Each structure stands twice: as structure tokens, then as C-alpha cells.
Coordinates of C-alpha atoms in Angstrom, one line a residue:
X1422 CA 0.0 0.0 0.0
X1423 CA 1.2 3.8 -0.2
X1424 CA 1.9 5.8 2.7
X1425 CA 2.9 9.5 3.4
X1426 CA 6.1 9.1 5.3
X1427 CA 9.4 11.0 6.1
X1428 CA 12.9 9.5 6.9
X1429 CA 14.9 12.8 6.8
X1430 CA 13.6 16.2 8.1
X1431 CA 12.7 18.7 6.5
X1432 CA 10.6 21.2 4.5
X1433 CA 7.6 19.8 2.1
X1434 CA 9.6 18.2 -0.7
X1435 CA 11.3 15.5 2.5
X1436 CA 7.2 13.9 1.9
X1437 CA 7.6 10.9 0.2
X1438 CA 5.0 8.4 -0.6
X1439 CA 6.3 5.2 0.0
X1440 CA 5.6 1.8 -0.7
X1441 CA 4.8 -0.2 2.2
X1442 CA 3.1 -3.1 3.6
X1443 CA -0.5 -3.0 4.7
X1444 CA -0.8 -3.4 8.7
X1445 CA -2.3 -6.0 10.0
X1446 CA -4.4 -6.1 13.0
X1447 CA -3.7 -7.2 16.8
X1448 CA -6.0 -8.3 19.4
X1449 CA -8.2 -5.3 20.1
X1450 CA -7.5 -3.2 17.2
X1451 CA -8.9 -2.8 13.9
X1452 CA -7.6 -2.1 10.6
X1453 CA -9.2 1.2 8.2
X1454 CA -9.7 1.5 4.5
X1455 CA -8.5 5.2 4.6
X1456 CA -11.1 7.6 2.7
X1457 CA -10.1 10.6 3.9
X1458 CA -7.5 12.4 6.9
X1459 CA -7.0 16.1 7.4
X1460 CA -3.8 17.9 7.3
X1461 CA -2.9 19.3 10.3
X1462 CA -0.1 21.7 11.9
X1463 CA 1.5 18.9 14.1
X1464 CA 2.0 17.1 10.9
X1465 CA 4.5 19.8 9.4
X1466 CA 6.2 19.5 13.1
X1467 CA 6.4 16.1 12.7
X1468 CA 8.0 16.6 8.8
X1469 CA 10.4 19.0 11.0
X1470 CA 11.5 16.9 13.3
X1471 CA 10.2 18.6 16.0
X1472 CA 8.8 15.4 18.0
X1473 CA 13.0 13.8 17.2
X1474 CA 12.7 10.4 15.4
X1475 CA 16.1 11.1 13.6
X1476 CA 16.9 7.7 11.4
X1477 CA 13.8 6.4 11.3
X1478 CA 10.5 6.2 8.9
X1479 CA 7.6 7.9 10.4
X1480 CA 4.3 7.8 9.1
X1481 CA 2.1 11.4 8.9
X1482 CA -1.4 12.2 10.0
X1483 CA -3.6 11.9 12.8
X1484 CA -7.1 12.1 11.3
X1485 CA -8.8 8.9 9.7
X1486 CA -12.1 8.5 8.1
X1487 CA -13.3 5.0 6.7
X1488 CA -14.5 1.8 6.6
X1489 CA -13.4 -1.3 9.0
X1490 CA -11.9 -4.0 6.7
X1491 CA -10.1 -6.5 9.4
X1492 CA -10.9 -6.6 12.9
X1493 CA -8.4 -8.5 15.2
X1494 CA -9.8 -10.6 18.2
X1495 CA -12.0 -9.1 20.8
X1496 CA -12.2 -5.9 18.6
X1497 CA -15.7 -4.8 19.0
X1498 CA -16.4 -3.7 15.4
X1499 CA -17.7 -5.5 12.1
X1500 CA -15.6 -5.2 8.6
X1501 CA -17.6 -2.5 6.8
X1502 CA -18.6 0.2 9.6
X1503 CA -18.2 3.4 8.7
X1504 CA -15.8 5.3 11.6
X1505 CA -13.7 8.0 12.7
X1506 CA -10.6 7.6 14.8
X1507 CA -7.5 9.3 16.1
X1508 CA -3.9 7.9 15.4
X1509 CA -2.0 9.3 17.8
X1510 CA 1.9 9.4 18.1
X1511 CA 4.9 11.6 16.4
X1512 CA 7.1 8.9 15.6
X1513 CA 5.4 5.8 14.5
X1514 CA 6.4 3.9 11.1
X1515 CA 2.7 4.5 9.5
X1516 CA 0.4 7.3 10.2
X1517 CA -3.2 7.9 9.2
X1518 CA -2.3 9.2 5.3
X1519 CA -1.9 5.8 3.7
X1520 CA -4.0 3.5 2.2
X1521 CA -5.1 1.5 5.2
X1522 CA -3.9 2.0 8.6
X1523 CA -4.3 0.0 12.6
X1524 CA -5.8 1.4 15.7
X1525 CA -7.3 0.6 19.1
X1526 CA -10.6 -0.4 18.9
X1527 CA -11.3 2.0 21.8
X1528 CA -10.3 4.7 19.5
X1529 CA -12.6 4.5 17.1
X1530 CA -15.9 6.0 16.4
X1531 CA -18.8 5.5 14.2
X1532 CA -18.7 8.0 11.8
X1533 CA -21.2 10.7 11.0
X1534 CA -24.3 9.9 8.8
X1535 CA -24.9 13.9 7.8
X1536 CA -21.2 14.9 6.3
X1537 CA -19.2 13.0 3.7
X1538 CA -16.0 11.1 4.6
X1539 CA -14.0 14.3 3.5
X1540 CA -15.7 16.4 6.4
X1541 CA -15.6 13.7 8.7
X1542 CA -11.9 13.2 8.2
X1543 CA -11.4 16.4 10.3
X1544 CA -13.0 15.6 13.0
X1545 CA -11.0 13.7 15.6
X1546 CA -8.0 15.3 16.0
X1547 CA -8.7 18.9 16.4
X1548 CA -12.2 18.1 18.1
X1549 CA -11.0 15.8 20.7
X1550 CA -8.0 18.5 21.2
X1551 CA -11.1 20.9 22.1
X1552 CA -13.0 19.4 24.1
X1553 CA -10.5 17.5 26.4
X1554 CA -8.7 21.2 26.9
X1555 CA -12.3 22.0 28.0
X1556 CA -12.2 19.6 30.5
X1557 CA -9.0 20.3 32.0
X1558 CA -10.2 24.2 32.1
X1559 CA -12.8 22.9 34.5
X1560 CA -14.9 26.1 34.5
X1561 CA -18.8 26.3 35.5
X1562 CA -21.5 27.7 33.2
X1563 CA -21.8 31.9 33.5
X1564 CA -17.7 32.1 33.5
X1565 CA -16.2 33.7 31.0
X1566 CA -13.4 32.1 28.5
X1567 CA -11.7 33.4 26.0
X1568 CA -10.7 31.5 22.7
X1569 CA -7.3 32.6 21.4
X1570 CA -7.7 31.1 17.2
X1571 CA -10.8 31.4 17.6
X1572 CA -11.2 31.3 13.6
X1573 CA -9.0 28.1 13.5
X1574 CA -9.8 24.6 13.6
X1575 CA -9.3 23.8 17.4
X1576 CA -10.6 27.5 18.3
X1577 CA -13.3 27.2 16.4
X1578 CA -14.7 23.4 17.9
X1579 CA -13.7 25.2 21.4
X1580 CA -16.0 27.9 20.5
X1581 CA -18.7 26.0 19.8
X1582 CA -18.2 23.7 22.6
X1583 CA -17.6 26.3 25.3
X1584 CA -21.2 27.9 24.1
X1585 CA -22.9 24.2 24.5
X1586 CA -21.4 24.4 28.1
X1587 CA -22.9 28.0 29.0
X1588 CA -19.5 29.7 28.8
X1589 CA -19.4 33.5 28.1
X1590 CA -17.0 33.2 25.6
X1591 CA -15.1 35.9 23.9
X1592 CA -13.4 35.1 20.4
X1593 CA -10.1 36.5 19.6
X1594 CA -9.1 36.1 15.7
X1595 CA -8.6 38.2 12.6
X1596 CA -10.8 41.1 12.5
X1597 CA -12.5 39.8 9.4
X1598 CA -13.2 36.4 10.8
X1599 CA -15.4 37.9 13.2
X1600 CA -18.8 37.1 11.5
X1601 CA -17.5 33.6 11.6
X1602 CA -16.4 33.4 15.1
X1603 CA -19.7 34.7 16.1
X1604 CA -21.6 32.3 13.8
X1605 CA -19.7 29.6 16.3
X1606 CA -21.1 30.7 19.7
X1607 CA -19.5 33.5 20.9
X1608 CA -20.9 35.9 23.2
X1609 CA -17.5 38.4 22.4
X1610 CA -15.1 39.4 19.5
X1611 CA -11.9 40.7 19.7
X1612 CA -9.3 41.1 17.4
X1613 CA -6.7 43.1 19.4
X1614 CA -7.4 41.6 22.8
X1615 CA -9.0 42.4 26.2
X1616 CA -8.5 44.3 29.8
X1617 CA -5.7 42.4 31.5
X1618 CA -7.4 40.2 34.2
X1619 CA -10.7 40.5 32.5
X1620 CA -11.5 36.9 31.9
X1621 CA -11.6 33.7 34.3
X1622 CA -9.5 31.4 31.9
X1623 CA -8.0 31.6 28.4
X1624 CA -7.7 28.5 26.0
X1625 CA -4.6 29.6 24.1
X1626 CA -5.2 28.0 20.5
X1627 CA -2.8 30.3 18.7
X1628 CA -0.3 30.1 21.2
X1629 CA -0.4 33.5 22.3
X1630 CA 1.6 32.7 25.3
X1631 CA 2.7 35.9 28.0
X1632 CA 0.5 38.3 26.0
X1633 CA -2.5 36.6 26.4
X1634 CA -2.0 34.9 30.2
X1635 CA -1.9 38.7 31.3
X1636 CA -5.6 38.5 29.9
X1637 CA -6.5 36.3 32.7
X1638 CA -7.7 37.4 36.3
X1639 CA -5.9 36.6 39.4
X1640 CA -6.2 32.6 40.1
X1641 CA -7.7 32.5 36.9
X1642 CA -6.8 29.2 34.6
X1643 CA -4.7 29.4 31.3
X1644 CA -4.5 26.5 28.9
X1645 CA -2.3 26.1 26.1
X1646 CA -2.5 23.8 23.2
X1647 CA 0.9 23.0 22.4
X1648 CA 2.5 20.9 25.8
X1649 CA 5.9 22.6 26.7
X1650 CA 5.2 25.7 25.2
X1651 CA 3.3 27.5 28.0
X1652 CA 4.0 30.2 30.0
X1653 CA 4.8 30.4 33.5
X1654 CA 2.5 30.9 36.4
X1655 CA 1.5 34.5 37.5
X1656 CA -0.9 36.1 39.7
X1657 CA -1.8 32.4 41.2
X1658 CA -3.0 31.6 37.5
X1659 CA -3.2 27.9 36.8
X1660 CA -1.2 26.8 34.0
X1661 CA -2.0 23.7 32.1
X1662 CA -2.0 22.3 28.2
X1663 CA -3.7 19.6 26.6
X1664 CA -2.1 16.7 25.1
X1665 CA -4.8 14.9 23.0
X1666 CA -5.2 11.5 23.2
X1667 CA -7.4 8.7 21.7
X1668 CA -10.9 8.3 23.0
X1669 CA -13.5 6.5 21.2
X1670 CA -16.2 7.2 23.6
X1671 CA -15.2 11.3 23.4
X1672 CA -15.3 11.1 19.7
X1673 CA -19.0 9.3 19.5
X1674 CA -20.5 12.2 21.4
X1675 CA -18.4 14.8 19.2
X1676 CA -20.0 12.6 15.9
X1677 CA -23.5 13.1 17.8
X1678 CA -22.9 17.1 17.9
X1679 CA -22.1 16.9 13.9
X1680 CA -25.2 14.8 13.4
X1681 CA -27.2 17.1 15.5
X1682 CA -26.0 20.2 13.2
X1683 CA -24.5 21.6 16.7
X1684 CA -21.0 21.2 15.6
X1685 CA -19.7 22.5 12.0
X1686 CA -17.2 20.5 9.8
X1687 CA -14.6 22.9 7.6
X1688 CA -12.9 21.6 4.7
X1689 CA -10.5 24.2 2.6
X1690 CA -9.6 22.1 0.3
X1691 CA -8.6 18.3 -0.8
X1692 CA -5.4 16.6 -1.9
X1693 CA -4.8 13.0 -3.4
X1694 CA -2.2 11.2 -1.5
X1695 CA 0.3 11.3 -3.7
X1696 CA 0.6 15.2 -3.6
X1697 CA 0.8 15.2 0.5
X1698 CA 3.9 17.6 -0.2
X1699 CA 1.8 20.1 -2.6
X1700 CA -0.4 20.0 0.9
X1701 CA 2.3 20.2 3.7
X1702 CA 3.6 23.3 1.1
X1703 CA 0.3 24.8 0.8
X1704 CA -0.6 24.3 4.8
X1705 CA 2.4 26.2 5.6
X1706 CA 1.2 29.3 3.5
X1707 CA -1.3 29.7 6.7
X1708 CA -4.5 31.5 5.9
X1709 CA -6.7 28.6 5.3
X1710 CA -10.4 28.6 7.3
X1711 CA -11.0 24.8 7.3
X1712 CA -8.5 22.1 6.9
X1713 CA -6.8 20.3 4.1
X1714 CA -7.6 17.0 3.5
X1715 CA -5.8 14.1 2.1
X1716 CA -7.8 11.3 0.0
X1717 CA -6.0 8.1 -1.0

């Protein structure tokens, strides 16, 4: 089967779609027909050799939309369901942009009936990312958060979640994303920011960092999206980041939001497989509102 993989670091052109062979499923994990897999920032990290992996293959993406075509033993899923899943890790030798790929069974999700396996394909990564950095904000309905990439693909499913919770959320983007921002749930725009120690918590999508902690109130909470890269603790803020990880369960109730037409699905633009480096090249560019996807 082909696979996106890279074995030196660098910029787009160190893509290569390799020949490899198809994976074969363990007890408790399944194997996907890939349809579809975003693009996604951590992938050009990962092309960096940001996450280390020097001397090795390792296979790109994190998003997979498809059908089960092999199930291993006590893997509760039949060949032919339609799912979504998360395939987590930074230096594994196949990734979710191939032609077939292996997961936990606990990591995988029916997918939604109401969007095509292009939408759906966006789903898990940047959605779980959301919502567990919800959870670890811990904030009760009525306080006020503030979404930093708001317009973005993690800001905006945070957006629309926080709203869901009862959170007065304030949007901070581009001024000329704000009719979007607002179209997500958001109470508050702001493209320049806020008062310093206006807010109860700030979920730092666009990693911000010092400017936007001073945005929080004393023993306030301030959550960055990228572990390692947040500032230190002022004012008796808490400081905490989200490291996504696969949840099966967390992603059926995130497919019940799409199906309910209570969470949106972006798509910028689709790629074949075999021009993942046109993509990496073209993600880098920034300015995208939805994700690119990969099709096989």
C-alpha cells in the first residue's frame, strides 16, 4: 500500500509516498480503509523533526475516516462500519495518510451519517483536542473564557463547545473572521485583545503565550494547546495544556454534535495522496479557514 512518510527532516519536498506493507491487526484493534485524513499543523512538526525520530520512517497524520476492513480478536467492530478515529503518536512507522492503517478499537468511532467522509476526516484530531482542553479548564456555566484562534480549527470546535457548556466566551481572531467566530457561539469578538485580568480562563489555541495569560484574572486558569510551550504561572494563574489522546467514547459524542448540526465541519480544500507535499507546502502558507484533506 502507499503511505505519506518521512525518513529525513525537512521542509515539504522531505514527503515521500512510500511503498509499504498493509498493517495487519492485533487483538483489540482494527484495521481502516483510509477515505479521507486532514492535514494538520502537528503534521509539518512532525515533517520538521520537531517530536526527534532522527533515522527512522515515520508515518504522517492523525485524522482517519473510513470503513473497518479487518478486525483482530475481541475488537468490537464488524468489517464495513463506517468510523472515525485518532492515530496518535509523532514517531510511528505509518500514520493515518496511507491507504489502510491500525488502531485501538477503543479509538474509534462511528462515523457521521450527515457529512461525507471528507468532512468527517477532520473531525477527531482537532475536536478531541477541544474538548478535552475544556475539560481540563474545569470552568462552571456563566464564567467567562476566552478563545485565542478562535477562527481556527481547534478555536473554532472550542468555540462551539464552550457555548454548548454555558460559557461566556469571547473570540479572539482576525478582524475579518469575526462574523464567523460569532456564527460559532461567541458571546464576544476581539481582534486586538481584552483588559488584563478581564476573563476567568484563556484557552490559548494560537499560542499566544505571556500576551494573552496577562488577559486572565488573578487565580484564573490558562490552557495552552501545544505541551511545553506555555508560559509560567503568575498572579496564582493555573497553567495547564492539553495533550490529545485517543478516545472512542469522546469522539462518539463529538459525531452526535455533527449529526445534531450543533458542531460545523470545515474543509479548505482536498489533496490525493500522492501530492501530501503540494499539501504540507500549501498548509504552511497559513490563511486557510478549514482544513486540508488528504484522499487516497
Amino acid at each position: 500500500m502507499r503511505a505519506a512518510v518521512v525518513r529525513t527532516f525537512g521542509g515539504p519536498e522531505a514527503v515521500e509516498i512510500a511503498e509499504v506493507a498493509a498493517p495487519e491487526p492485533g487483538a483489540g484493534q482494527v484495521r481502516i480503509k483510509v477515505a479521507a485524513g486532514a492535514l494538520n499543523p502537528v503534521d509539518l512538526a512532525v515533517r520538521a523533526g520537531l517530536f526527534g525520530g532522527a533515522g527512522k520512517t515515520i508515518g504522517l497524520g492523525w485524522d482517519v475516516a473510513g470503513t473497518v476492513d479487518a478486525v483482530g480478536v475481541a475488537a468490537a467492530w464488524q468489517v464495513g462500519d463506517e468510523v472515525v478515529a485518532l492515530v496518535p503518536g509523532v514517531a510511528d512507522p505509518l500514520g493515518a495518510h496511507a491507504e489502510y492503517v491500525v488502531v485501538a478499537a477503543d479509538a474509534v468511532a462511528k462515523a457521521p451519517v450527515t457529512v461525507d467522509a471528507v468532512h468527517a476526516g477532520t473531525l477527531p484530531l482537532n475536536g478531541l483536542t477541544a474538548v478535552q482542553a475544556l475539560d481540563l479548564l474545569e470552568l462552571e456555566p456563566g464564567a467567562s473564557l476566552l478563545v485565542t484562534g478562535a477562527a481556527g480549527a481547534v478555536g473554532g470546535f472550542a468555540v462551539q463547545l464552550a457555548a454548548r457548556r454555558g460559557l461566556v466566551v469571547t473570540g479572539h481572531a482576525r478582524a475579518a473572521d469575526e462574523e464567523l467566530v460569532r456564527s460559532f457561539g461567541a458571546a464576544h469578538f476581539t481582534a486586538e485583545g481584552v483588559e488584563p485580568g478581564s476573563v476567568d480562563a484563556v484557552l490559548d489555541a494560537a499560542m499566544l503565550g505571556a500576551p494573552a495569560l496577562e488577559w486572565v484574572r488573578d487565580g484564573g486558569v490558562f490552557l495552552s494547546t501545544h505541551p511545553g510551550r506555555q508560559p509560567g504561572s503568575v498572579r496564582g494563574v493555573r497553567i495547564t495544556a492539553v495533550e490529545v489522546s485517543a478516545d472512542g467514547a469522546r469522539l462518539a459524542e463529538l459525531v452526535g454534535l455533527v449529526d445534531e448540526g450543533a458542531l460545523s465541519l470545515r474543509v479548505a480544500e482536498t489533496f490525493a495522496l500522492q501530492d501530501a507535499s503540494k499539501a504540507h507546502a500549501r498548509l504552511a502558507e497559513g490563511g486557510l479557514r478549514g482544513r486540508l484533506v488528504l484522499v487516497p
